[in-house]
mmCIF file of C-alpha atoms and ligand atoms in Angstrom:
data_model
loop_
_atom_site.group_PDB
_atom_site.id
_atom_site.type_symbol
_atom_site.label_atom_id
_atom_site.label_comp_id
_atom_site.label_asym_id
_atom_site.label_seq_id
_atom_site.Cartn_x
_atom_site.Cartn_y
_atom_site.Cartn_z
ATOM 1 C CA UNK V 17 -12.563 19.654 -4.118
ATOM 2 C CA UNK V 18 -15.003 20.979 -7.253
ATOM 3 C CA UNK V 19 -17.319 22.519 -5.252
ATOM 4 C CA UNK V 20 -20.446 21.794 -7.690
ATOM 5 C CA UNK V 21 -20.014 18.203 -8.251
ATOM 6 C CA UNK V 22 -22.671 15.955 -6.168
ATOM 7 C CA UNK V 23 -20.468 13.208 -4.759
ATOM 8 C CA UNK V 24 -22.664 11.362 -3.004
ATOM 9 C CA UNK V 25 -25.204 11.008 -5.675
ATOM 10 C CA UNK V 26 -22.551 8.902 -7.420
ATOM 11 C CA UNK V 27 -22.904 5.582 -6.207
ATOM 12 C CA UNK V 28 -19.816 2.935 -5.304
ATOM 13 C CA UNK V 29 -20.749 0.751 -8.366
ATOM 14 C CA UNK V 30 -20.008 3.702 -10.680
ATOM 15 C CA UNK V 31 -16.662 4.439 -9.178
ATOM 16 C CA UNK V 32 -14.587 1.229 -10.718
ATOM 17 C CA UNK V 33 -15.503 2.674 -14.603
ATOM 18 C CA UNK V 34 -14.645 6.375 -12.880
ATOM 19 C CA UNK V 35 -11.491 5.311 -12.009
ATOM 20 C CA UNK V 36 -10.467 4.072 -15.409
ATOM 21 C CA UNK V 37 -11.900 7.091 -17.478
ATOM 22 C CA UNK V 38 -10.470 9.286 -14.814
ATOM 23 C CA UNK V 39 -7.747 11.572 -16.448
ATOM 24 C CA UNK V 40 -4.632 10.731 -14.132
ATOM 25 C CA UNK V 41 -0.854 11.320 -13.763
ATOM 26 C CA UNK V 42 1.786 8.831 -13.121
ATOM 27 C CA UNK V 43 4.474 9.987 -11.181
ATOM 28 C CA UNK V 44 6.402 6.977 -9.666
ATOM 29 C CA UNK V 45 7.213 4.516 -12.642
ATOM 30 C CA UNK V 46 10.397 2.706 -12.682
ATOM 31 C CA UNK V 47 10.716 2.191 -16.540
ATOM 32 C CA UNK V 48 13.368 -0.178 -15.848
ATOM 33 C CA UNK V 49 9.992 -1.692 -13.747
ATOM 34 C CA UNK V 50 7.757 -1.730 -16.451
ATOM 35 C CA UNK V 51 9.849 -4.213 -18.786
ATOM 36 C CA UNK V 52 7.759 -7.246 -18.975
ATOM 37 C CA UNK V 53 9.109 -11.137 -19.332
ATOM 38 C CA UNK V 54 8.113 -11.540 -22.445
ATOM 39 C CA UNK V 55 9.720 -7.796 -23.351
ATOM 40 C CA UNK V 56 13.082 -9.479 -21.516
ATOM 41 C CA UNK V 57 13.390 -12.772 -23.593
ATOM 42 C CA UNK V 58 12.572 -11.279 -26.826
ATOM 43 C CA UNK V 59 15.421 -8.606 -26.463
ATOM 44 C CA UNK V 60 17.845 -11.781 -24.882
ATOM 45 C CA UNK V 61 16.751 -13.318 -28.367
ATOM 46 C CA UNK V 62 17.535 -9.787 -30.482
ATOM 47 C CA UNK V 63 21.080 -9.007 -28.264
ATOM 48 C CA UNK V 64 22.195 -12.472 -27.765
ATOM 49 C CA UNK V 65 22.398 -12.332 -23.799
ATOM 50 C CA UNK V 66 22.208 -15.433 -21.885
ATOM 51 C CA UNK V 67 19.581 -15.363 -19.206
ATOM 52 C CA UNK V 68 19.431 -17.240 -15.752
ATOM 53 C CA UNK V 69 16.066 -18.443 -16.171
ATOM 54 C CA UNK V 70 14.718 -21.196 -19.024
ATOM 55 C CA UNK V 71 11.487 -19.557 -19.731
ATOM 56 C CA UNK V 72 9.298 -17.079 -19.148
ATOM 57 C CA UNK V 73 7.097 -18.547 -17.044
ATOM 58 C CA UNK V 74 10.388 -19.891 -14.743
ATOM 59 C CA UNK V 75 10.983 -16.559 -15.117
ATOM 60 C CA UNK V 76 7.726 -14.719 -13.343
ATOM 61 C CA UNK V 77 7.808 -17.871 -11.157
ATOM 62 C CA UNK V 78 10.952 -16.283 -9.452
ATOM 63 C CA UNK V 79 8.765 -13.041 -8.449
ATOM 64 C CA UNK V 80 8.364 -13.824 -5.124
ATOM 65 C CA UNK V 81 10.112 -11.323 -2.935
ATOM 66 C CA UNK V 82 10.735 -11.046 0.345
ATOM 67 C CA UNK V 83 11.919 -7.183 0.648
ATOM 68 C CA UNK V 84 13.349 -4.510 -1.421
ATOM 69 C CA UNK V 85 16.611 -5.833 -1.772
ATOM 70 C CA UNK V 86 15.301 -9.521 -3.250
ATOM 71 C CA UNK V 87 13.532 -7.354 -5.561
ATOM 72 C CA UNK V 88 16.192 -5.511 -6.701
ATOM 73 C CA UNK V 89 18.749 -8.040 -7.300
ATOM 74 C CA UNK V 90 15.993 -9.599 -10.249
ATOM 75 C CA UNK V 91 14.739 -6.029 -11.487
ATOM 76 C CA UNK V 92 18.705 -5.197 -11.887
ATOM 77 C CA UNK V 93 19.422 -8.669 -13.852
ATOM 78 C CA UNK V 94 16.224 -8.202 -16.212
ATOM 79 C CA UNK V 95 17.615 -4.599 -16.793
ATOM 80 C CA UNK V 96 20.492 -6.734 -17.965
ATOM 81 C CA UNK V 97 19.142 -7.182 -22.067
ATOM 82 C CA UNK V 98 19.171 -3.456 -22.559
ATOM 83 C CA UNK V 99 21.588 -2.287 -24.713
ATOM 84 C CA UNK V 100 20.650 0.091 -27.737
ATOM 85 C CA UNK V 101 19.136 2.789 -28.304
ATOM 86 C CA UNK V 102 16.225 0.806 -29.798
ATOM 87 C CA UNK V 103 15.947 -1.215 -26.887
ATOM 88 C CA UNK V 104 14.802 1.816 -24.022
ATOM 89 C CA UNK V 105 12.397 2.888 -26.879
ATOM 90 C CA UNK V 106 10.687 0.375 -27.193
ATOM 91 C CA UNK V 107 10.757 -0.636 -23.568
ATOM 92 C CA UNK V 108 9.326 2.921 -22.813
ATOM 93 C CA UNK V 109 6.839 2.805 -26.093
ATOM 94 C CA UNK V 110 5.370 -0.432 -24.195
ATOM 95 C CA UNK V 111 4.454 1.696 -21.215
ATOM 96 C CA UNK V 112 3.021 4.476 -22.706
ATOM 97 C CA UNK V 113 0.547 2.268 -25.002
ATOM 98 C CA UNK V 114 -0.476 0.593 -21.539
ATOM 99 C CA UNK V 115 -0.428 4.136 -20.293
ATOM 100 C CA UNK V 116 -3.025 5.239 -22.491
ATOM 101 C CA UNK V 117 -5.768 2.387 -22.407
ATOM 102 C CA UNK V 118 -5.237 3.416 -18.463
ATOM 103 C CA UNK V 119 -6.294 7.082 -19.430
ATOM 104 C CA UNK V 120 -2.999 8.837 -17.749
ATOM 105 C CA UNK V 121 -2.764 11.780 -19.375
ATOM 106 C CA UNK V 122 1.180 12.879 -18.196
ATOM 107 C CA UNK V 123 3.929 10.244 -17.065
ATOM 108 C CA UNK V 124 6.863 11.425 -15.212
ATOM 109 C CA UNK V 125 9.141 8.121 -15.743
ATOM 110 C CA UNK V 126 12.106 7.186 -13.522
ATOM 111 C CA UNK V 127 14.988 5.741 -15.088
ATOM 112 C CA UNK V 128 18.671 4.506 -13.499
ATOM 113 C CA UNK V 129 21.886 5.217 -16.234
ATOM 114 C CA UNK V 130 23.661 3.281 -13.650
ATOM 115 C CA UNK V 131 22.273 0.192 -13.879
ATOM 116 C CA UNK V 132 23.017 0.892 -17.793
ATOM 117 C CA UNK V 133 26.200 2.641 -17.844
ATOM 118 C CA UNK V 134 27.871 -0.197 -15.361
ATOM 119 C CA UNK V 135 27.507 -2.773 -17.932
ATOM 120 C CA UNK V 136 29.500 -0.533 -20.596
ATOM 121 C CA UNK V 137 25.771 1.452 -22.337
ATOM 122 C CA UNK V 138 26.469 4.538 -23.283
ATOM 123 C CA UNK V 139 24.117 6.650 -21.278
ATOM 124 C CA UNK V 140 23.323 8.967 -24.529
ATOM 125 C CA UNK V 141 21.493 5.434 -25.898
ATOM 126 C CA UNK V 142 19.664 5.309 -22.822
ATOM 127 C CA UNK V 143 18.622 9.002 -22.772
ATOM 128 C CA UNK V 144 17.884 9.465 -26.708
ATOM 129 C CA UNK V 145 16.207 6.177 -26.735
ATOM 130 C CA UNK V 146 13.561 6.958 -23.741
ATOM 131 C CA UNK V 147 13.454 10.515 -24.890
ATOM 132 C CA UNK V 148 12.493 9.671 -28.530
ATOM 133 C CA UNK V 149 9.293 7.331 -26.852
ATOM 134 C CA UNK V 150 8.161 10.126 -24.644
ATOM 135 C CA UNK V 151 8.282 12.552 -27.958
ATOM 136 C CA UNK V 152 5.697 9.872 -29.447
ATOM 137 C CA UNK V 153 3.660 9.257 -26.535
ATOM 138 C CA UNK V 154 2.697 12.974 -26.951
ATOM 139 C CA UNK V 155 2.401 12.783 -31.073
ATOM 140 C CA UNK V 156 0.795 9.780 -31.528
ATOM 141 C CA UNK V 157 -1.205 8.776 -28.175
ATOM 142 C CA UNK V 158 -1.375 12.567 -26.714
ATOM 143 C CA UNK V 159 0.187 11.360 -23.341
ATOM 144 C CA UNK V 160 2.236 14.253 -22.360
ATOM 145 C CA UNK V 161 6.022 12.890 -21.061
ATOM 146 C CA UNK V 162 8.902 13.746 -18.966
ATOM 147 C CA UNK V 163 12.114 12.114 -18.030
ATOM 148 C CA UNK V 164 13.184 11.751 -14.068
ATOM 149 C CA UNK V 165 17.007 10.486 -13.769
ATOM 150 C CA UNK V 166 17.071 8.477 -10.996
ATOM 151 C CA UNK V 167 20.655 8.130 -8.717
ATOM 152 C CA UNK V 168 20.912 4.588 -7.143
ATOM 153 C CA UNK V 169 21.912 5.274 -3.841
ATOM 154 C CA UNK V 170 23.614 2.336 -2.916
ATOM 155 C CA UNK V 171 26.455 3.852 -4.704
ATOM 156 C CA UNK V 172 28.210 6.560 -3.653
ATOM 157 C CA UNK V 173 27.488 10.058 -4.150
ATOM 158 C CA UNK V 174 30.784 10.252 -5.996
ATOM 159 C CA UNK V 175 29.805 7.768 -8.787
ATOM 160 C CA UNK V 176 25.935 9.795 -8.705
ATOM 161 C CA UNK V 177 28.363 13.383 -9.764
ATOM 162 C CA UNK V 178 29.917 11.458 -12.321
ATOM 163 C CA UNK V 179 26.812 10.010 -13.601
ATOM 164 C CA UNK V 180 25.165 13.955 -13.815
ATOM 165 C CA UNK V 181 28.915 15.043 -15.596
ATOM 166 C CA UNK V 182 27.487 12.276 -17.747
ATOM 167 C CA UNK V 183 24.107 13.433 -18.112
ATOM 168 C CA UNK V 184 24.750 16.455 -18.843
ATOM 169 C CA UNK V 185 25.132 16.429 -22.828
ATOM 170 C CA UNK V 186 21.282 15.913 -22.412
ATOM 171 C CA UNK V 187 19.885 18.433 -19.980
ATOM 172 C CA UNK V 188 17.214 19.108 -22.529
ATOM 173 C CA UNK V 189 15.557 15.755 -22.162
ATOM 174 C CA UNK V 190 15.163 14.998 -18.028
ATOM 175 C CA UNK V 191 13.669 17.318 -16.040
ATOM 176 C CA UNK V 192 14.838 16.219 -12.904
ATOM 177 C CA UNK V 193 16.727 13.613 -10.444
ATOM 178 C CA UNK V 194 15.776 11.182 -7.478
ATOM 179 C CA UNK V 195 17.115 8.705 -5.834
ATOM 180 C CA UNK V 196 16.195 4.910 -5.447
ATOM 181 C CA UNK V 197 17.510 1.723 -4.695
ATOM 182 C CA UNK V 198 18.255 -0.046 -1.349
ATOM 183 C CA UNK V 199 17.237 2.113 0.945
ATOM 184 C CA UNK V 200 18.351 0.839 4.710
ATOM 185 C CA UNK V 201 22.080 2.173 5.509
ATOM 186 C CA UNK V 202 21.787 5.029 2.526
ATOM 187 C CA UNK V 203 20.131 7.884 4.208
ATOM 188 C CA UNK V 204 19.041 10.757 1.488
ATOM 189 C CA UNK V 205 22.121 12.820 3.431
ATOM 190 C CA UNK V 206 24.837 10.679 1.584
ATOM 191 C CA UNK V 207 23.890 12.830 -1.478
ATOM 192 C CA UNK V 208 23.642 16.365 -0.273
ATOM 193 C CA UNK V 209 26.374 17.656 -2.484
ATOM 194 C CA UNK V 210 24.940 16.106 -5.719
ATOM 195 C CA UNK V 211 20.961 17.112 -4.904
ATOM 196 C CA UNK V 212 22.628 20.713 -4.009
ATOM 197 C CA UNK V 213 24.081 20.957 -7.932
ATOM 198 C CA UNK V 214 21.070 19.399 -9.365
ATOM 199 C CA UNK V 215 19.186 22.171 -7.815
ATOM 200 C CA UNK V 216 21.767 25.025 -9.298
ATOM 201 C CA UNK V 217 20.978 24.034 -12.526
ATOM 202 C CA UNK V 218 17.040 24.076 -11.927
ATOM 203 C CA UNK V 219 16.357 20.269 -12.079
ATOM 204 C CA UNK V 220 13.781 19.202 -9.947
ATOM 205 C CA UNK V 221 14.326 16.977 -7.276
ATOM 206 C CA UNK V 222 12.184 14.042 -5.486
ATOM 207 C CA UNK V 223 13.787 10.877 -3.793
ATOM 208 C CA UNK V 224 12.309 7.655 -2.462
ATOM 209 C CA UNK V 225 12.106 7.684 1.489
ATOM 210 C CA UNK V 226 10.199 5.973 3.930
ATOM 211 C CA UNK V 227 9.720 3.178 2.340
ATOM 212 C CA UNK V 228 11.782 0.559 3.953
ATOM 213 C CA UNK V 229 13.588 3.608 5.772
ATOM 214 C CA UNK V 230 12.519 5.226 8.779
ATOM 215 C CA UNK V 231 10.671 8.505 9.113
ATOM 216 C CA UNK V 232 14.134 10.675 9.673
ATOM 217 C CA UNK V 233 14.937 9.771 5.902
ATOM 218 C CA UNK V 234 11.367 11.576 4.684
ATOM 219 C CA UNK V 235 12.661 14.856 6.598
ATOM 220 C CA UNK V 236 16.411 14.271 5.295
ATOM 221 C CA UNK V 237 14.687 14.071 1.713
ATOM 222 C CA UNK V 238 12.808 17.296 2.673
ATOM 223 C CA UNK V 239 15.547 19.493 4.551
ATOM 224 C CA UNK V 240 18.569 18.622 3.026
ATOM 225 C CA UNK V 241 17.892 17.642 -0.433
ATOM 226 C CA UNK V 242 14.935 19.997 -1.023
ATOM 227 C CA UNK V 243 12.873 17.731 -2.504
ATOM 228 C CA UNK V 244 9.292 18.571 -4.111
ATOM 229 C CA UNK V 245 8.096 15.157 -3.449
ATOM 230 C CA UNK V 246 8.480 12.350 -1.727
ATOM 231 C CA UNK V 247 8.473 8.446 -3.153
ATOM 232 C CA UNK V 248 6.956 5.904 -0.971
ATOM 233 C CA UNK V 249 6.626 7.640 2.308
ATOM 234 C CA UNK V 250 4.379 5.388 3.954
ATOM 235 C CA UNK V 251 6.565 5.050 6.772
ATOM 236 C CA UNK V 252 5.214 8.475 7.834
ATOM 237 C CA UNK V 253 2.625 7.107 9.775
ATOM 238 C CA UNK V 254 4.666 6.211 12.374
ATOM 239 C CA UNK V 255 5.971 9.886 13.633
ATOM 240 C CA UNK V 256 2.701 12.321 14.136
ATOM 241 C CA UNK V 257 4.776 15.180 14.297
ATOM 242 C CA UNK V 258 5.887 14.374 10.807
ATOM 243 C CA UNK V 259 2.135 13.779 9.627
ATOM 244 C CA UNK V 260 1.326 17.133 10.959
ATOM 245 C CA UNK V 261 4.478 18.556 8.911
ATOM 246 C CA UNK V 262 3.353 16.450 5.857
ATOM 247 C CA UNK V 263 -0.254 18.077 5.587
ATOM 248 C CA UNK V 264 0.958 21.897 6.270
ATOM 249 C CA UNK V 265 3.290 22.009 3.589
ATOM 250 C CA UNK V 266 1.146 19.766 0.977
ATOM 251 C CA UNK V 267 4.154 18.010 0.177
ATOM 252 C CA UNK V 268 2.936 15.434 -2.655
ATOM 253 C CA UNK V 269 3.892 11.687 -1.694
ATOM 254 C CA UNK V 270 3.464 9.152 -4.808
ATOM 255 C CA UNK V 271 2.452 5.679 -2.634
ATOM 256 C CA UNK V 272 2.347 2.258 -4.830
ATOM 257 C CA UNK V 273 0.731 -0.014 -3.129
ATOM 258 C CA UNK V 274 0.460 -3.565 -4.534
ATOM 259 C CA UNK V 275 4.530 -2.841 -4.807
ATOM 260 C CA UNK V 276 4.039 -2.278 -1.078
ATOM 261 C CA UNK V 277 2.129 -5.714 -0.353
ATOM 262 C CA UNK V 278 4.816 -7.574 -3.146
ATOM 263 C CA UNK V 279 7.991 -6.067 -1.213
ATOM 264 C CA UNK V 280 6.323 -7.104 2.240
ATOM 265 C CA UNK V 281 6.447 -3.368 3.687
ATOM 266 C CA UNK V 282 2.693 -3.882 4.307
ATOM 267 C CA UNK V 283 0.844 -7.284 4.840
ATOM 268 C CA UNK V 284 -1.901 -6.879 2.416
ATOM 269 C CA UNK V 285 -3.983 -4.106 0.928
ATOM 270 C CA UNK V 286 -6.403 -4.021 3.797
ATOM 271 C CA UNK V 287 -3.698 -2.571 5.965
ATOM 272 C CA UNK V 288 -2.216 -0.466 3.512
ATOM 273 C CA UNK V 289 -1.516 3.347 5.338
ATOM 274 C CA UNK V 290 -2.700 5.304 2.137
ATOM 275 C CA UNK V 291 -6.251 5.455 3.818
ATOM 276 C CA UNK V 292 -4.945 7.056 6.804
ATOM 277 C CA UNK V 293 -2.710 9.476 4.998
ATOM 278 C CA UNK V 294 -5.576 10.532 2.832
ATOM 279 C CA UNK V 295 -7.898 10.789 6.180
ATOM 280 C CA UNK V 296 -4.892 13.428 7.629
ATOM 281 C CA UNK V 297 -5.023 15.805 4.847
ATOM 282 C CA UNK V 298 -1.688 14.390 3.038
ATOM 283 C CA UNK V 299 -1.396 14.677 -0.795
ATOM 284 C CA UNK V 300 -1.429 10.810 -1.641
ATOM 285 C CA UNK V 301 -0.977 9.923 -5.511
ATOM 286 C CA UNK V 302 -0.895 6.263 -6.508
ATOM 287 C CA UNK V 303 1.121 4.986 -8.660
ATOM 288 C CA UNK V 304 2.654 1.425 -9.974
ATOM 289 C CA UNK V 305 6.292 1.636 -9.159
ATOM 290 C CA UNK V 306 7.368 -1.030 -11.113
ATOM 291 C CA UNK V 307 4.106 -2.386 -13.119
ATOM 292 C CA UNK V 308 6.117 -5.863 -14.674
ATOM 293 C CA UNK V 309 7.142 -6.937 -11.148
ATOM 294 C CA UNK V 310 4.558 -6.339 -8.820
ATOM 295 C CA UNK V 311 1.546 -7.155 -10.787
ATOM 296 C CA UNK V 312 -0.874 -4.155 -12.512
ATOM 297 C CA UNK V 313 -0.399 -0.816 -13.722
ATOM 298 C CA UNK V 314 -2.112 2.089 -12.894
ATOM 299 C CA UNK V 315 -5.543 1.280 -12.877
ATOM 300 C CA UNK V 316 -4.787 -2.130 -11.305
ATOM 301 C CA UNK V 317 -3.390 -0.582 -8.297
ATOM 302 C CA UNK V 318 -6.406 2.204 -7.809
ATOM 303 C CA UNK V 319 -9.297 -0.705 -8.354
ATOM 304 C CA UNK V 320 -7.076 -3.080 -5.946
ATOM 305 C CA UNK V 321 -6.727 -0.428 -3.478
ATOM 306 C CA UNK V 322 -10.583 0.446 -3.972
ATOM 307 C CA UNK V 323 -11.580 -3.184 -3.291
ATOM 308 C CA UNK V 324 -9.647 -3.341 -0.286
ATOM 309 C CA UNK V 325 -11.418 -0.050 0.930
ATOM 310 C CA UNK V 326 -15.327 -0.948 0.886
ATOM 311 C CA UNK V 327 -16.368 2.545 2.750
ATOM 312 C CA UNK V 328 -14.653 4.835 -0.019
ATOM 313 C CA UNK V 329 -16.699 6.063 -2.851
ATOM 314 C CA UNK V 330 -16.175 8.561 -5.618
ATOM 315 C CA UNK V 331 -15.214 11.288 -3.297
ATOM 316 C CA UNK V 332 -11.799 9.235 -2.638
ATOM 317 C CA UNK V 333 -11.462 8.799 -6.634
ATOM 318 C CA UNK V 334 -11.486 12.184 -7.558
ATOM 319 C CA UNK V 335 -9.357 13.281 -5.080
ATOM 320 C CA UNK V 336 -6.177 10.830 -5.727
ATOM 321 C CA UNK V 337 -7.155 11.370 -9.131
ATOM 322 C CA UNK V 338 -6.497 15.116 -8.856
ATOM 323 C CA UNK V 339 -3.506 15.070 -6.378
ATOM 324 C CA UNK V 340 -1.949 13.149 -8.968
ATOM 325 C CA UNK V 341 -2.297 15.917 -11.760
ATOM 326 C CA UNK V 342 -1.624 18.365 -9.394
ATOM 327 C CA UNK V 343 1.994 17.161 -8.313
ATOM 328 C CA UNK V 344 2.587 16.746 -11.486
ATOM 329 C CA UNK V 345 5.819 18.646 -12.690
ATOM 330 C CA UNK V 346 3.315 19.653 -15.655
ATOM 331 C CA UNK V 347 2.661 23.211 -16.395
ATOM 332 C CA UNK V 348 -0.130 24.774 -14.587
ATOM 333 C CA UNK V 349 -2.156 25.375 -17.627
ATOM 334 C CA UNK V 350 -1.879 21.420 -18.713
ATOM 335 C CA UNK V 351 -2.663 20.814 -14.923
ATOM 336 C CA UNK V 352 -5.977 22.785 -15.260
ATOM 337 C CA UNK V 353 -7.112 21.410 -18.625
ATOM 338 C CA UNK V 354 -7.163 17.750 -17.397
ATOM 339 C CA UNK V 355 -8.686 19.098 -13.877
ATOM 340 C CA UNK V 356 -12.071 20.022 -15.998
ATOM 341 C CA UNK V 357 -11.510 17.301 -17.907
ATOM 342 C CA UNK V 358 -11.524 15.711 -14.347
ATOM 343 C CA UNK V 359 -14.433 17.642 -13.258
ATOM 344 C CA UNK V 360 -16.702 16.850 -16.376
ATOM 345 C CA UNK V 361 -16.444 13.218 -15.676
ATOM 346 C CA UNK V 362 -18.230 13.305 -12.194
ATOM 347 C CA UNK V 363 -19.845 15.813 -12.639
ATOM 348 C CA UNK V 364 -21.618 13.673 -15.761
ATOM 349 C CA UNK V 365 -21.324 10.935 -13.363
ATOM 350 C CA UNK V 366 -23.291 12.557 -10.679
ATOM 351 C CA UNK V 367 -26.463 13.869 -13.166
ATOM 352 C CA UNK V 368 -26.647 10.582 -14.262
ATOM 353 C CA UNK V 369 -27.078 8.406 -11.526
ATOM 354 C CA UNK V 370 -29.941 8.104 -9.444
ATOM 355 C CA UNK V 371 -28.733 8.500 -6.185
ATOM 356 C CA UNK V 372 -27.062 5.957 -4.294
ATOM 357 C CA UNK V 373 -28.121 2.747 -4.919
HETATM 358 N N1 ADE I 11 13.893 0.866 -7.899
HETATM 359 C C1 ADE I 11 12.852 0.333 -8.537
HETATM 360 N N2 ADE I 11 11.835 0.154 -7.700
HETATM 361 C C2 ADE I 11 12.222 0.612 -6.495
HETATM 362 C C3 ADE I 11 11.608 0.721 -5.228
HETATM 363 N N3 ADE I 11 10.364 0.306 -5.008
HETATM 364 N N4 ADE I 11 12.331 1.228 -4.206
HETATM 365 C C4 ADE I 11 13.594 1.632 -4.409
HETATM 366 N N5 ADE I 11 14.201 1.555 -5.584
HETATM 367 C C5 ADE I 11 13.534 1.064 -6.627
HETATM 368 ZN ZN1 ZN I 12 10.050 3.357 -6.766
#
């Protein structure tokens, strides 16, 4: 923590305006996530696919879920109306203009070719097109942008070698791989061989685990894919020894939690884990997951969590607020700018309150 700022002279009604200011990183964003009903008819409309729904509000009426997998089958048929190159800019130039009113400075965005490439999209449209939005996030809004190729890992680990043969044209514009999709029956061993080649050619690696999975898939993720992060991880909570493992080694988890209440893994915000994995010394990020589907972006999920947590204050703020920039695959000197960036906001925060209230 920054050692000079006066937390506690920074009281709770302050921290809802911190939280938005707050320079943050996203690092668990499912672009395919962020594509918004009205974003899904207009490009049915401009590519002349049929959709299964009338409208959009029959649409977002069918966003109930009941786990991951009821989830996926709708996020995969949205996916569905992508087709050009023009289409995953402007899904991804959407996001990043939401990105910036929510003040995230760096977005590390998830993406699945496979979802793409099975329906017959070439996977350089999907790549040039994402890559050319994240080039003008950083021109024209100043939000600095990476790519994260994502494997789907109900698929097999064959079709997730083919898909990096694939990729490969474009190792300039991902920085790394992970692995998502339906997670029960797919441990993150399945795709050993392909994590083991993505780490020869100096990708970097994360994977979802421990979501709807049990604790063993966070320490598959971390021994045998040599992951730098973990997705989700909530299930943690459930194996101390694992907890204990978690806060030696720092290892960054990115939690979403109003995808956690949507998907049923928790049963409301109240009982969310994050609190608990903060309390242990773990380094919690939030993040949105999949922002169209489950209800708010960024700062939605912080100020929901926040609400839900009536004892936490701006200490809590700053520090999820700096975990995120610190896991961050961003450069170290980036990391540091936005840090005293960071720092100057409570620490203007704190000299102008009055104490609490
Ligand atoms: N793909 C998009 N969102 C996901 C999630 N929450 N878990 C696994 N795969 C996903
Ligand atoms: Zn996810």
């Amino acid at each position: 923590m920054a050692a000079d700022i006066d937390f506690d002279r920074i009281p709770r009604s302050a921290v809802p305006g911190l939280l938005a200011r707050a320079p943050k990183a996203e690092l668990h964003m499912h672009i395919e996530g962020s594509l918004e009903p009205e974003l899904i008819f207009a490009l049915a409309a401009r590519n002349g696919v049929a959709l299964r729904h009338a409208s959009i509000d029959a649409l977002r009426a069918a966003y109930a879920f009941t786990d991951l997998q009821s989830f996926l089958d709708i996020y995969y048929a949205g996916a569905s109306v992508l087709l050009h190159e023009q289409d995953f800019y402007d899904l991804a130039w959407a996001y990043f203009e939401k990105a910036a009113a929510d003040n995230i400075v760096h977005a590390e965005l998830f993406f699945d070719p496979q979802t793409h490439t099975a329906r017959g999209v070439p996977i350089g449209a999907v790549i040039e097109g994402l890559s050319r939005a994240c080039a003008d996030a950083r021109a024209r809004l100043g939000v600095s942008a990476a790519l994260i190729l994502c494997f789907l890992r109900h698929l097999s680990e064959e079709d997730a070698l083919a898909t990096l043969a694939q990729a490969l044209p474009y190792r300039g514009h991902f920085i790394g791989v992970g692995l998502d999709s339906a997670e029960r029956g797919h441990p993150p061993g399945k795709f050993q061989r392909v994590f083991a080649r993505c780490a020869a050619l100096g990708l970097r690696r994360v994977a979802h685990a421990g979501e709807e999975g049990p604790p063993a898939y966070i320490e598959e993720a971390l021994d045998l894919l040599g992951v730098a992060r973990i997705d989700h991880g909530v299930r943690a909570v459930e194996s101390p020894a694992l907890m204990a493992r978690l806060a030696r080694e720092r290892v960054p988890l990115t939690v979403c939690p109003l995808s956690n209440v949507k998907l049923r893994v928790v049963p409301d915000l109240a009982a969310h884990p994050l609190p608990q994995m903060l309390a242990a010394g773990l380094a919690v990020t939030v993040n949105s997951d999949d922002p169209a589907y489950f209800g708010g972006y960024l700062n939605q999920n912080l100020l929901a969590l926040f609400d839900a947590q009536p004892r936490w204050g701006a200490r809590e703020a700053y520090r999820l607020a700096r975990n995120s920039l610190e896991a961050s695959f961003a450069p170290p000197p980036a990391q540091a700018a936005w840090i005293a960036a960071l720092d100057a906001e409570f620490r203007q925060a704190a000299l102008w309150s009055g104490g609490r209230p």
